[in-house]
């Protein structure tokens, strides 16, 4: 396992190009199971999670390869197995989205329950409720979800996907994919509106699916007999882009993030304006302007995470890193994953002043962070620790960086490119 060593305090300046979206490409990869023809995905990121998904697809019987430039070709012709084992699924929760495609194509699917994750219980009841509404029989057996379509296959219906925690992103992905080959029309209410769902639907449409309403809480899918191959460019990763924008804001540097979609980051940009962080943006870029945090620190600004278009939970830890250097008190409230606070004790090791109260953390801005060894515990928490390390006095070591490699392609090279002193070493 590797660690990242960061010498803090270097000015950051330069340009970073965002990669394709991890959370868009994972369900799109699963969608390749819906056809025997080749799906070609361009602009896909080269990440550990993508490799894991490709391994799962190969286990299931597909041919799948990723080229140096990120392009992925998958062909799921021939015999496809209907079982995704625990050894694979436990490595990445995103793999549960093979369930919908397998069920609708083969009439059955057996997918390991993914288990919990670093930030708490992660149920999949919404996925199962949606598949049941399409006529599937679903049971839990020996740690696996076993789904069976009725004779003649899944049938369209009205599916309500709401829950106490809001809509489910991957639950929506599973039900949309299952509905593409179902008989009749499916109406999904309280669907997730995330850009990653829109991208999945756009890919499915180019494969021949009939879908409308994506991006709104009501998605309609008219089942078709079969889907065909297609080529699809994946959207830029809004969370990766937001992370680098926030790194620029935290360092007070002029950092231009290119190949991003600023309208996907409306909530973040709104909070940055409120916090008096200077930035400009164009059609496909965002640039933080250089400013002196000592003279004019960011204004403490509260954030509450919500489903899209609200403030993303996947940027909550990085926002906290910024607020550690703001003036005054800010309250960060987590509404999606109430235990997603693994970065809190680690940021405290760097000198942040934080107090957790149930589902919120109060941040008291401090003028200076100081480097220390810290432990990465999940993907976004790790990104926040790297960001904090970039501005902390002295040296910070971020251990267990495999979490970062799950979602940030070549993070140290990208940060070196804008002036950061960061290197990777084996533990
Ligand atoms: N939920 C349920 N029942 C379900 C599914 C979800 O109660 O059956 C709850 C969850 O516990 C949570 C809320 O609903 O409170 C939303 O969870 P959601 O299902 O939307 O999460 P997900 O689809 O499993 C995706 C991303 C996450 C991201 C969340 C929220 C992928 C591969 N993962 O997860 O990304 O945080 O949506 O936006 O798309 C990350 O990239 O670091 C990451 C964790």
PDB file of N, CA, C and O and ligand atoms in Angstrom, residues 21-24 26-27 49 92-97 117 119-129 161-173 192 194 196-197 237-239 306-308 312-315 334-338 340 378-381 406-408, ligand 1:
ATOM      1  N   UNK A  21     -16.311  10.986 -15.514  1.00  0.00           N
ATOM      2  CA  UNK A  21     -16.929  10.780 -14.204  1.00  0.00           C
ATOM      3  C   UNK A  21     -16.935   9.312 -13.776  1.00  0.00           C
ATOM      4  O   UNK A  21     -17.474   8.453 -14.475  1.00  0.00           O
ATOM      5  N   UNK A  22     -16.381   9.061 -12.601  1.00  0.00           N
ATOM      6  CA  UNK A  22     -16.400   7.700 -12.038  1.00  0.00           C
ATOM      7  C   UNK A  22     -17.834   7.226 -11.838  1.00  0.00           C
ATOM      8  O   UNK A  22     -18.196   6.122 -12.237  1.00  0.00           O
ATOM      9  N   UNK A  23     -18.650   8.069 -11.217  1.00  0.00           N
ATOM     10  CA  UNK A  23     -19.999   7.601 -10.862  1.00  0.00           C
ATOM     11  C   UNK A  23     -20.952   7.554 -12.051  1.00  0.00           C
ATOM     12  O   UNK A  23     -22.026   6.970 -11.960  1.00  0.00           O
ATOM     13  N   UNK A  24     -20.550   8.174 -13.177  1.00  0.00           N
ATOM     14  CA  UNK A  24     -21.332   7.985 -14.400  1.00  0.00           C
ATOM     15  C   UNK A  24     -20.890   6.698 -15.084  1.00  0.00           C
ATOM     16  O   UNK A  24     -21.708   5.917 -15.564  1.00  0.00           O
ATOM     17  N   UNK A  26     -19.526   3.924 -13.973  1.00  0.00           N
ATOM     18  CA  UNK A  26     -19.768   2.603 -13.355  1.00  0.00           C
ATOM     19  C   UNK A  26     -21.114   2.007 -13.794  1.00  0.00           C
ATOM     20  O   UNK A  26     -21.149   0.868 -14.281  1.00  0.00           O
ATOM     21  N   UNK A  27     -22.241   2.727 -13.663  1.00  0.00           N
ATOM     22  CA  UNK A  27     -23.478   2.140 -14.177  1.00  0.00           C
ATOM     23  C   UNK A  27     -23.494   1.987 -15.703  1.00  0.00           C
ATOM     24  O   UNK A  27     -24.113   1.060 -16.225  1.00  0.00           O
ATOM     25  N   UNK A  49     -11.629   1.732  -9.222  1.00  0.00           N
ATOM     26  CA  UNK A  49     -13.035   1.298  -9.261  1.00  0.00           C
ATOM     27  C   UNK A  49     -13.459   0.851 -10.666  1.00  0.00           C
ATOM     28  O   UNK A  49     -14.264  -0.069 -10.821  1.00  0.00           O
ATOM     29  N   UNK A  92     -16.456  -2.995  -3.982  1.00  0.00           N
ATOM     30  CA  UNK A  92     -17.007  -1.753  -4.504  1.00  0.00           C
ATOM     31  C   UNK A  92     -18.529  -1.823  -4.558  1.00  0.00           C
ATOM     32  O   UNK A  92     -19.097  -2.598  -5.307  1.00  0.00           O
ATOM     33  N   UNK A  93     -19.166  -0.984  -3.780  1.00  0.00           N
ATOM     34  CA  UNK A  93     -20.631  -1.004  -3.725  1.00  0.00           C
ATOM     35  C   UNK A  93     -21.278  -0.727  -5.075  1.00  0.00           C
ATOM     36  O   UNK A  93     -22.361  -1.221  -5.360  1.00  0.00           O
ATOM     37  N   UNK A  94     -20.598   0.088  -5.881  1.00  0.00           N
ATOM     38  CA  UNK A  94     -21.146   0.464  -7.191  1.00  0.00           C
ATOM     39  C   UNK A  94     -21.470  -0.759  -8.042  1.00  0.00           C
ATOM     40  O   UNK A  94     -22.279  -0.683  -8.972  1.00  0.00           O
ATOM     41  N   UNK A  95     -20.863  -1.915  -7.709  1.00  0.00           N
ATOM     42  CA  UNK A  95     -21.088  -3.101  -8.537  1.00  0.00           C
ATOM     43  C   UNK A  95     -22.511  -3.651  -8.408  1.00  0.00           C
ATOM     44  O   UNK A  95     -22.921  -4.474  -9.223  1.00  0.00           O
ATOM     45  N   UNK A  96     -23.289  -3.188  -7.416  1.00  0.00           N
ATOM     46  CA  UNK A  96     -24.677  -3.680  -7.319  1.00  0.00           C
ATOM     47  C   UNK A  96     -25.497  -3.300  -8.556  1.00  0.00           C
ATOM     48  O   UNK A  96     -26.546  -3.885  -8.789  1.00  0.00           O
ATOM     49  N   UNK A  97     -25.000  -2.349  -9.331  1.00  0.00           N
ATOM     50  CA  UNK A  97     -25.827  -1.954 -10.483  1.00  0.00           C
ATOM     51  C   UNK A  97     -25.708  -2.916 -11.659  1.00  0.00           C
ATOM     52  O   UNK A  97     -26.240  -2.638 -12.734  1.00  0.00           O
ATOM     53  N   UNK A 117     -20.228   0.128   4.635  1.00  0.00           N
ATOM     54  CA  UNK A 117     -19.006   0.734   4.118  1.00  0.00           C
ATOM     55  C   UNK A 117     -18.469   1.654   5.195  1.00  0.00           C
ATOM     56  O   UNK A 117     -19.055   1.753   6.276  1.00  0.00           O
ATOM     57  N   UNK A 119     -18.588   4.619   5.812  1.00  0.00           N
ATOM     58  CA  UNK A 119     -19.445   5.631   6.435  1.00  0.00           C
ATOM     59  C   UNK A 119     -20.830   5.119   6.766  1.00  0.00           C
ATOM     60  O   UNK A 119     -21.804   5.842   6.694  1.00  0.00           O
ATOM     61  N   UNK A 120     -20.892   3.845   7.156  1.00  0.00           N
ATOM     62  CA  UNK A 120     -22.114   3.367   7.794  1.00  0.00           C
ATOM     63  C   UNK A 120     -22.924   2.399   6.967  1.00  0.00           C
ATOM     64  O   UNK A 120     -22.470   1.829   5.981  1.00  0.00           O
ATOM     65  N   UNK A 121     -24.172   2.224   7.408  1.00  0.00           N
ATOM     66  CA  UNK A 121     -25.084   1.283   6.770  1.00  0.00           C
ATOM     67  C   UNK A 121     -25.436   1.814   5.389  1.00  0.00           C
ATOM     68  O   UNK A 121     -25.723   2.982   5.223  1.00  0.00           O
ATOM     69  N   UNK A 122     -25.393   0.960   4.388  1.00  0.00           N
ATOM     70  CA  UNK A 122     -25.789   1.412   3.041  1.00  0.00           C
ATOM     71  C   UNK A 122     -26.791   0.412   2.493  1.00  0.00           C
ATOM     72  O   UNK A 122     -26.435  -0.513   1.773  1.00  0.00           O
ATOM     73  N   UNK A 123     -28.078   0.572   2.843  1.00  0.00           N
ATOM     74  CA  UNK A 123     -29.078  -0.417   2.414  1.00  0.00           C
ATOM     75  C   UNK A 123     -29.298  -0.393   0.908  1.00  0.00           C
ATOM     76  O   UNK A 123     -28.914   0.571   0.230  1.00  0.00           O
ATOM     77  N   UNK A 124     -29.911  -1.466   0.376  1.00  0.00           N
ATOM     78  CA  UNK A 124     -30.292  -1.451  -1.048  1.00  0.00           C
ATOM     79  C   UNK A 124     -31.790  -1.750  -1.207  1.00  0.00           C
ATOM     80  O   UNK A 124     -32.235  -2.202  -2.251  1.00  0.00           O
ATOM     81  N   UNK A 125     -32.547  -1.463  -0.139  1.00  0.00           N
ATOM     82  CA  UNK A 125     -33.988  -1.758  -0.184  1.00  0.00           C
ATOM     83  C   UNK A 125     -34.700  -1.011  -1.325  1.00  0.00           C
ATOM     84  O   UNK A 125     -35.656  -1.521  -1.913  1.00  0.00           O
ATOM     85  N   UNK A 126     -34.230   0.191  -1.667  1.00  0.00           N
ATOM     86  CA  UNK A 126     -34.898   0.959  -2.734  1.00  0.00           C
ATOM     87  C   UNK A 126     -34.715   0.248  -4.080  1.00  0.00           C
ATOM     88  O   UNK A 126     -35.640   0.164  -4.886  1.00  0.00           O
ATOM     89  N   UNK A 127     -33.498  -0.291  -4.300  1.00  0.00           N
ATOM     90  CA  UNK A 127     -33.244  -1.043  -5.539  1.00  0.00           C
ATOM     91  C   UNK A 127     -34.247  -2.206  -5.625  1.00  0.00           C
ATOM     92  O   UNK A 127     -34.866  -2.437  -6.665  1.00  0.00           O
ATOM     93  N   UNK A 128     -34.383  -2.919  -4.503  1.00  0.00           N
ATOM     94  CA  UNK A 128     -35.197  -4.145  -4.516  1.00  0.00           C
ATOM     95  C   UNK A 128     -36.671  -3.803  -4.677  1.00  0.00           C
ATOM     96  O   UNK A 128     -37.409  -4.475  -5.414  1.00  0.00           O
ATOM     97  N   UNK A 129     -37.091  -2.729  -4.013  1.00  0.00           N
ATOM     98  CA  UNK A 129     -38.487  -2.290  -4.156  1.00  0.00           C
ATOM     99  C   UNK A 129     -38.788  -1.979  -5.627  1.00  0.00           C
ATOM    100  O   UNK A 129     -39.837  -2.366  -6.162  1.00  0.00           O
ATOM    101  N   UNK A 161     -39.637   5.550  -6.053  1.00  0.00           N
ATOM    102  CA  UNK A 161     -38.305   5.243  -5.503  1.00  0.00           C
ATOM    103  C   UNK A 161     -37.900   6.122  -4.324  1.00  0.00           C
ATOM    104  O   UNK A 161     -36.733   6.167  -3.966  1.00  0.00           O
ATOM    105  N   UNK A 162     -38.855   6.806  -3.721  1.00  0.00           N
ATOM    106  CA  UNK A 162     -38.494   7.691  -2.610  1.00  0.00           C
ATOM    107  C   UNK A 162     -38.122   6.906  -1.355  1.00  0.00           C
ATOM    108  O   UNK A 162     -38.421   5.729  -1.229  1.00  0.00           O
ATOM    109  N   UNK A 163     -37.448   7.593  -0.442  1.00  0.00           N
ATOM    110  CA  UNK A 163     -37.148   7.001   0.873  1.00  0.00           C
ATOM    111  C   UNK A 163     -36.941   8.149   1.843  1.00  0.00           C
ATOM    112  O   UNK A 163     -36.891   9.305   1.440  1.00  0.00           O
ATOM    113  N   UNK A 164     -36.804   7.790   3.117  1.00  0.00           N
ATOM    114  CA  UNK A 164     -36.580   8.821   4.131  1.00  0.00           C
ATOM    115  C   UNK A 164     -35.313   9.605   3.825  1.00  0.00           C
ATOM    116  O   UNK A 164     -35.180  10.773   4.178  1.00  0.00           O
ATOM    117  N   UNK A 165     -34.355   8.963   3.141  1.00  0.00           N
ATOM    118  CA  UNK A 165     -33.078   9.613   2.858  1.00  0.00           C
ATOM    119  C   UNK A 165     -33.038  10.281   1.493  1.00  0.00           C
ATOM    120  O   UNK A 165     -31.989  10.684   1.029  1.00  0.00           O
ATOM    121  N   UNK A 166     -34.189  10.335   0.838  1.00  0.00           N
ATOM    122  CA  UNK A 166     -34.196  10.952  -0.496  1.00  0.00           C
ATOM    123  C   UNK A 166     -34.092   9.873  -1.554  1.00  0.00           C
ATOM    124  O   UNK A 166     -34.166   8.691  -1.261  1.00  0.00           O
ATOM    125  N   UNK A 167     -33.951  10.281  -2.805  1.00  0.00           N
ATOM    126  CA  UNK A 167     -33.865   9.296  -3.883  1.00  0.00           C
ATOM    127  C   UNK A 167     -32.526   8.559  -3.842  1.00  0.00           C
ATOM    128  O   UNK A 167     -31.594   9.014  -3.191  1.00  0.00           O
ATOM    129  N   UNK A 168     -32.437   7.435  -4.525  1.00  0.00           N
ATOM    130  CA  UNK A 168     -31.180   6.680  -4.574  1.00  0.00           C
ATOM    131  C   UNK A 168     -30.609   6.730  -5.990  1.00  0.00           C
ATOM    132  O   UNK A 168     -31.307   6.440  -6.966  1.00  0.00           O
ATOM    133  N   UNK A 169     -29.341   7.096  -6.076  1.00  0.00           N
ATOM    134  CA  UNK A 169     -28.695   7.237  -7.389  1.00  0.00           C
ATOM    135  C   UNK A 169     -28.576   5.869  -8.066  1.00  0.00           C
ATOM    136  O   UNK A 169     -29.100   5.651  -9.156  1.00  0.00           O
ATOM    137  N   UNK A 170     -27.913   4.931  -7.397  1.00  0.00           N
ATOM    138  CA  UNK A 170     -27.720   3.626  -8.037  1.00  0.00           C
ATOM    139  C   UNK A 170     -29.020   2.828  -8.079  1.00  0.00           C
ATOM    140  O   UNK A 170     -29.208   1.988  -8.957  1.00  0.00           O
ATOM    141  N   UNK A 171     -29.939   3.098  -7.134  1.00  0.00           N
ATOM    142  CA  UNK A 171     -31.253   2.461  -7.188  1.00  0.00           C
ATOM    143  C   UNK A 171     -31.976   2.880  -8.463  1.00  0.00           C
ATOM    144  O   UNK A 171     -32.564   2.062  -9.183  1.00  0.00           O
ATOM    145  N   UNK A 172     -31.919   4.179  -8.776  1.00  0.00           N
ATOM    146  CA  UNK A 172     -32.526   4.678 -10.016  1.00  0.00           C
ATOM    147  C   UNK A 172     -31.859   4.022 -11.222  1.00  0.00           C
ATOM    148  O   UNK A 172     -32.531   3.566 -12.155  1.00  0.00           O
ATOM    149  N   UNK A 173     -30.510   3.924 -11.170  1.00  0.00           N
ATOM    150  CA  UNK A 173     -29.780   3.321 -12.303  1.00  0.00           C
ATOM    151  C   UNK A 173     -30.247   1.877 -12.517  1.00  0.00           C
ATOM    152  O   UNK A 173     -30.519   1.462 -13.648  1.00  0.00           O
ATOM    153  N   UNK A 192     -33.625   9.744  -8.965  1.00  0.00           N
ATOM    154  CA  UNK A 192     -32.484  10.634  -8.722  1.00  0.00           C
ATOM    155  C   UNK A 192     -32.278  11.511  -9.963  1.00  0.00           C
ATOM    156  O   UNK A 192     -32.469  11.053 -11.091  1.00  0.00           O
ATOM    157  N   UNK A 194     -29.386  13.241 -10.555  1.00  0.00           N
ATOM    158  CA  UNK A 194     -27.951  13.496 -10.713  1.00  0.00           C
ATOM    159  C   UNK A 194     -27.526  13.461 -12.191  1.00  0.00           C
ATOM    160  O   UNK A 194     -28.059  12.664 -12.978  1.00  0.00           O
ATOM    161  N   UNK A 196     -25.107  12.079 -13.399  1.00  0.00           N
ATOM    162  CA  UNK A 196     -24.627  10.726 -13.724  1.00  0.00           C
ATOM    163  C   UNK A 196     -25.784   9.855 -14.213  1.00  0.00           C
ATOM    164  O   UNK A 196     -25.594   8.973 -15.055  1.00  0.00           O
ATOM    165  N   UNK A 197     -26.988  10.093 -13.673  1.00  0.00           N
ATOM    166  CA  UNK A 197     -28.168   9.347 -14.134  1.00  0.00           C
ATOM    167  C   UNK A 197     -28.551   9.816 -15.542  1.00  0.00           C
ATOM    168  O   UNK A 197     -28.903   9.022 -16.408  1.00  0.00           O
ATOM    169  N   UNK A 237     -16.085  14.482 -14.531  1.00  0.00           N
ATOM    170  CA  UNK A 237     -16.354  14.164 -13.127  1.00  0.00           C
ATOM    171  C   UNK A 237     -16.534  15.452 -12.310  1.00  0.00           C
ATOM    172  O   UNK A 237     -15.582  16.181 -12.061  1.00  0.00           O
ATOM    173  N   UNK A 238     -17.768  15.718 -11.910  1.00  0.00           N
ATOM    174  CA  UNK A 238     -18.030  16.993 -11.212  1.00  0.00           C
ATOM    175  C   UNK A 238     -17.394  16.986  -9.817  1.00  0.00           C
ATOM    176  O   UNK A 238     -17.033  18.031  -9.276  1.00  0.00           O
ATOM    177  N   UNK A 239     -17.254  15.814  -9.214  1.00  0.00           N
ATOM    178  CA  UNK A 239     -16.682  15.777  -7.859  1.00  0.00           C
ATOM    179  C   UNK A 239     -15.165  15.964  -7.921  1.00  0.00           C
ATOM    180  O   UNK A 239     -14.582  16.698  -7.114  1.00  0.00           O
ATOM    181  N   UNK A 306     -27.429  17.564   0.155  1.00  0.00           N
ATOM    182  CA  UNK A 306     -28.726  17.112  -0.367  1.00  0.00           C
ATOM    183  C   UNK A 306     -28.479  16.361  -1.664  1.00  0.00           C
ATOM    184  O   UNK A 306     -27.406  16.465  -2.261  1.00  0.00           O
ATOM    185  N   UNK A 307     -29.524  15.677  -2.125  1.00  0.00           N
ATOM    186  CA  UNK A 307     -29.450  15.096  -3.464  1.00  0.00           C
ATOM    187  C   UNK A 307     -29.307  16.227  -4.479  1.00  0.00           C
ATOM    188  O   UNK A 307     -29.653  17.380  -4.191  1.00  0.00           O
ATOM    189  N   UNK A 308     -28.817  15.903  -5.675  1.00  0.00           N
ATOM    190  CA  UNK A 308     -28.657  16.903  -6.735  1.00  0.00           C
ATOM    191  C   UNK A 308     -29.996  17.573  -7.031  1.00  0.00           C
ATOM    192  O   UNK A 308     -31.017  16.905  -7.068  1.00  0.00           O
ATOM    193  N   UNK A 312     -23.400  18.446  -2.890  1.00  0.00           N
ATOM    194  CA  UNK A 312     -23.138  16.989  -2.896  1.00  0.00           C
ATOM    195  C   UNK A 312     -22.429  16.496  -1.632  1.00  0.00           C
ATOM    196  O   UNK A 312     -21.469  17.122  -1.182  1.00  0.00           O
ATOM    197  N   UNK A 313     -22.898  15.371  -1.130  1.00  0.00           N
ATOM    198  CA  UNK A 313     -22.209  14.735   0.005  1.00  0.00           C
ATOM    199  C   UNK A 313     -20.768  14.406  -0.362  1.00  0.00           C
ATOM    200  O   UNK A 313     -19.883  14.412   0.492  1.00  0.00           O
ATOM    201  N   UNK A 314     -20.524  14.170  -1.651  1.00  0.00           N
ATOM    202  CA  UNK A 314     -19.169  13.807  -2.080  1.00  0.00           C
ATOM    203  C   UNK A 314     -18.201  14.995  -2.056  1.00  0.00           C
ATOM    204  O   UNK A 314     -17.013  14.823  -2.341  1.00  0.00           O
ATOM    205  N   UNK A 315     -18.699  16.214  -1.741  1.00  0.00           N
ATOM    206  CA  UNK A 315     -17.797  17.368  -1.561  1.00  0.00           C
ATOM    207  C   UNK A 315     -17.851  17.907  -0.135  1.00  0.00           C
ATOM    208  O   UNK A 315     -17.256  18.949   0.161  1.00  0.00           O
ATOM    209  N   UNK A 334     -24.774  16.853   7.373  1.00  0.00           N
ATOM    210  CA  UNK A 334     -24.780  15.743   6.407  1.00  0.00           C
ATOM    211  C   UNK A 334     -26.160  15.089   6.409  1.00  0.00           C
ATOM    212  O   UNK A 334     -26.572  14.506   7.403  1.00  0.00           O
ATOM    213  N   UNK A 335     -26.865  15.216   5.296  1.00  0.00           N
ATOM    214  CA  UNK A 335     -28.231  14.691   5.200  1.00  0.00           C
ATOM    215  C   UNK A 335     -28.310  13.399   4.392  1.00  0.00           C
ATOM    216  O   UNK A 335     -29.354  12.778   4.338  1.00  0.00           O
ATOM    217  N   UNK A 336     -27.218  13.021   3.719  1.00  0.00           N
ATOM    218  CA  UNK A 336     -27.286  11.818   2.876  1.00  0.00           C
ATOM    219  C   UNK A 336     -26.732  10.612   3.638  1.00  0.00           C
ATOM    220  O   UNK A 336     -27.388   9.578   3.734  1.00  0.00           O
ATOM    221  N   UNK A 337     -25.521  10.748   4.170  1.00  0.00           N
ATOM    222  CA  UNK A 337     -24.906   9.648   4.928  1.00  0.00           C
ATOM    223  C   UNK A 337     -24.534  10.194   6.306  1.00  0.00           C
ATOM    224  O   UNK A 337     -23.506  10.845   6.463  1.00  0.00           O
ATOM    225  N   UNK A 338     -25.390   9.890   7.300  1.00  0.00           N
ATOM    226  CA  UNK A 338     -25.255  10.587   8.589  1.00  0.00           C
ATOM    227  C   UNK A 338     -23.935  10.283   9.314  1.00  0.00           C
ATOM    228  O   UNK A 338     -23.535  11.026  10.195  1.00  0.00           O
ATOM    229  N   UNK A 340     -20.909  10.032   7.758  1.00  0.00           N
ATOM    230  CA  UNK A 340     -19.781  10.282   6.857  1.00  0.00           C
ATOM    231  C   UNK A 340     -18.840  11.344   7.428  1.00  0.00           C
ATOM    232  O   UNK A 340     -18.687  12.445   6.881  1.00  0.00           O
ATOM    233  N   UNK A 378     -11.873   6.926   3.532  1.00  0.00           N
ATOM    234  CA  UNK A 378     -12.717   6.717   2.364  1.00  0.00           C
ATOM    235  C   UNK A 378     -12.274   7.727   1.312  1.00  0.00           C
ATOM    236  O   UNK A 378     -11.460   8.615   1.589  1.00  0.00           O
ATOM    237  N   UNK A 379     -12.813   7.537   0.146  1.00  0.00           N
ATOM    238  CA  UNK A 379     -12.340   8.304  -1.001  1.00  0.00           C
ATOM    239  C   UNK A 379     -12.347   9.815  -0.794  1.00  0.00           C
ATOM    240  O   UNK A 379     -11.333  10.497  -0.947  1.00  0.00           O
ATOM    241  N   UNK A 380     -13.504  10.350  -0.446  1.00  0.00           N
ATOM    242  CA  UNK A 380     -13.610  11.823  -0.376  1.00  0.00           C
ATOM    243  C   UNK A 380     -12.938  12.367   0.877  1.00  0.00           C
ATOM    244  O   UNK A 380     -12.397  13.475   0.877  1.00  0.00           O
ATOM    245  N   UNK A 381     -12.985  11.578   1.981  1.00  0.00           N
ATOM    246  CA  UNK A 381     -12.272  11.981   3.192  1.00  0.00           C
ATOM    247  C   UNK A 381     -10.790  12.106   2.883  1.00  0.00           C
ATOM    248  O   UNK A 381     -10.114  13.056   3.306  1.00  0.00           O
ATOM    249  N   UNK A 406      -9.145   4.968  -5.925  1.00  0.00           N
ATOM    250  CA  UNK A 406     -10.451   4.497  -6.382  1.00  0.00           C
ATOM    251  C   UNK A 406     -11.164   5.577  -7.201  1.00  0.00           C
ATOM    252  O   UNK A 406     -11.981   5.254  -8.049  1.00  0.00           O
ATOM    253  N   UNK A 407     -10.873   6.853  -6.900  1.00  0.00           N
ATOM    254  CA  UNK A 407     -11.692   7.892  -7.528  1.00  0.00           C
ATOM    255  C   UNK A 407     -10.953   9.085  -8.106  1.00  0.00           C
ATOM    256  O   UNK A 407     -11.580   9.954  -8.707  1.00  0.00           O
ATOM    257  N   UNK A 408      -9.632   9.184  -7.911  1.00  0.00           N
ATOM    258  CA  UNK A 408      -8.882  10.321  -8.468  1.00  0.00           C
ATOM    259  C   UNK A 408      -7.739   9.773  -9.295  1.00  0.00           C
ATOM    260  O   UNK A 408      -6.822   9.152  -8.748  1.00  0.00           O
TER     261      UNK A 408
HETATM  262  N1  LIG B   1     -30.544   4.502   0.573  1.00  0.00           N
HETATM  263  C1  LIG B   1     -31.502   3.728   1.163  1.00  0.00           C
HETATM  264  N2  LIG B   1     -31.882   2.580   0.527  1.00  0.00           N
HETATM  265  C2  LIG B   1     -31.343   2.200  -0.663  1.00  0.00           C
HETATM  266  C3  LIG B   1     -30.360   3.004  -1.256  1.00  0.00           C
HETATM  267  C4  LIG B   1     -29.984   4.162  -0.607  1.00  0.00           C
HETATM  268  O1  LIG B   1     -32.018   4.062   2.229  1.00  0.00           O
HETATM  269  O2  LIG B   1     -31.748   1.155  -1.188  1.00  0.00           O
HETATM  270  C5  LIG B   1     -30.127   5.746   1.227  1.00  0.00           C
HETATM  271  C6  LIG B   1     -28.632   5.777   1.518  1.00  0.00           C
HETATM  272  O3  LIG B   1     -28.325   5.151   2.744  1.00  0.00           O
HETATM  273  C7  LIG B   1     -28.368   7.260   1.521  1.00  0.00           C
HETATM  274  C8  LIG B   1     -29.310   7.790   0.435  1.00  0.00           C
HETATM  275  O4  LIG B   1     -30.325   6.801   0.295  1.00  0.00           O
HETATM  276  O5  LIG B   1     -28.757   7.811   2.749  1.00  0.00           O
HETATM  277  C9  LIG B   1     -28.661   8.033  -0.894  1.00  0.00           C
HETATM  278  O6  LIG B   1     -27.876   6.925  -1.279  1.00  0.00           O
HETATM  279  P1  LIG B   1     -27.690   6.522  -2.799  1.00  0.00           P
HETATM  280  O7  LIG B   1     -28.381   5.220  -3.045  1.00  0.00           O
HETATM  281  O8  LIG B   1     -28.082   7.657  -3.678  1.00  0.00           O
HETATM  282  O9  LIG B   1     -26.133   6.269  -2.894  1.00  0.00           O
HETATM  283  P2  LIG B   1     -25.451   5.314  -3.947  1.00  0.00           P
HETATM  284  O10 LIG B   1     -26.232   5.324  -5.197  1.00  0.00           O
HETATM  285  O11 LIG B   1     -25.128   4.007  -3.326  1.00  0.00           O
HETATM  286  C10 LIG B   1     -23.963   7.102  -5.153  1.00  0.00           C
HETATM  287  C11 LIG B   1     -22.500   7.368  -5.344  1.00  0.00           C
HETATM  288  C12 LIG B   1     -21.880   7.859  -4.046  1.00  0.00           C
HETATM  289  C13 LIG B   1     -22.620   9.117  -3.603  1.00  0.00           C
HETATM  290  C14 LIG B   1     -24.110   8.819  -3.461  1.00  0.00           C
HETATM  291  C15 LIG B   1     -24.931  10.042  -3.104  1.00  0.00           C
HETATM  292  C16 LIG B   1     -21.835   5.801  -7.059  1.00  0.00           C
HETATM  293  C17 LIG B   1     -21.027   4.612  -7.443  1.00  0.00           C
HETATM  294  N3  LIG B   1     -21.828   6.147  -5.785  1.00  0.00           N
HETATM  295  O12 LIG B   1     -24.057   6.062  -4.182  1.00  0.00           O
HETATM  296  O13 LIG B   1     -20.532   8.205  -4.364  1.00  0.00           O
HETATM  297  O14 LIG B   1     -22.094   9.568  -2.380  1.00  0.00           O
HETATM  298  O15 LIG B   1     -24.623   8.297  -4.704  1.00  0.00           O
HETATM  299  O16 LIG B   1     -24.775  11.027  -4.049  1.00  0.00           O
HETATM  300  O17 LIG B   1     -22.454   6.437  -7.894  1.00  0.00           O
HETATM  301  C18 LIG B   1     -18.224   8.509  -3.956  1.00  0.00           C
HETATM  302  O18 LIG B   1     -18.070   8.674  -5.171  1.00  0.00           O
HETATM  303  O19 LIG B   1     -17.327   8.766  -3.120  1.00  0.00           O
HETATM  304  C19 LIG B   1     -19.503   8.005  -3.461  1.00  0.00           C
HETATM  305  C20 LIG B   1     -19.640   7.459  -2.264  1.00  0.00           C
END
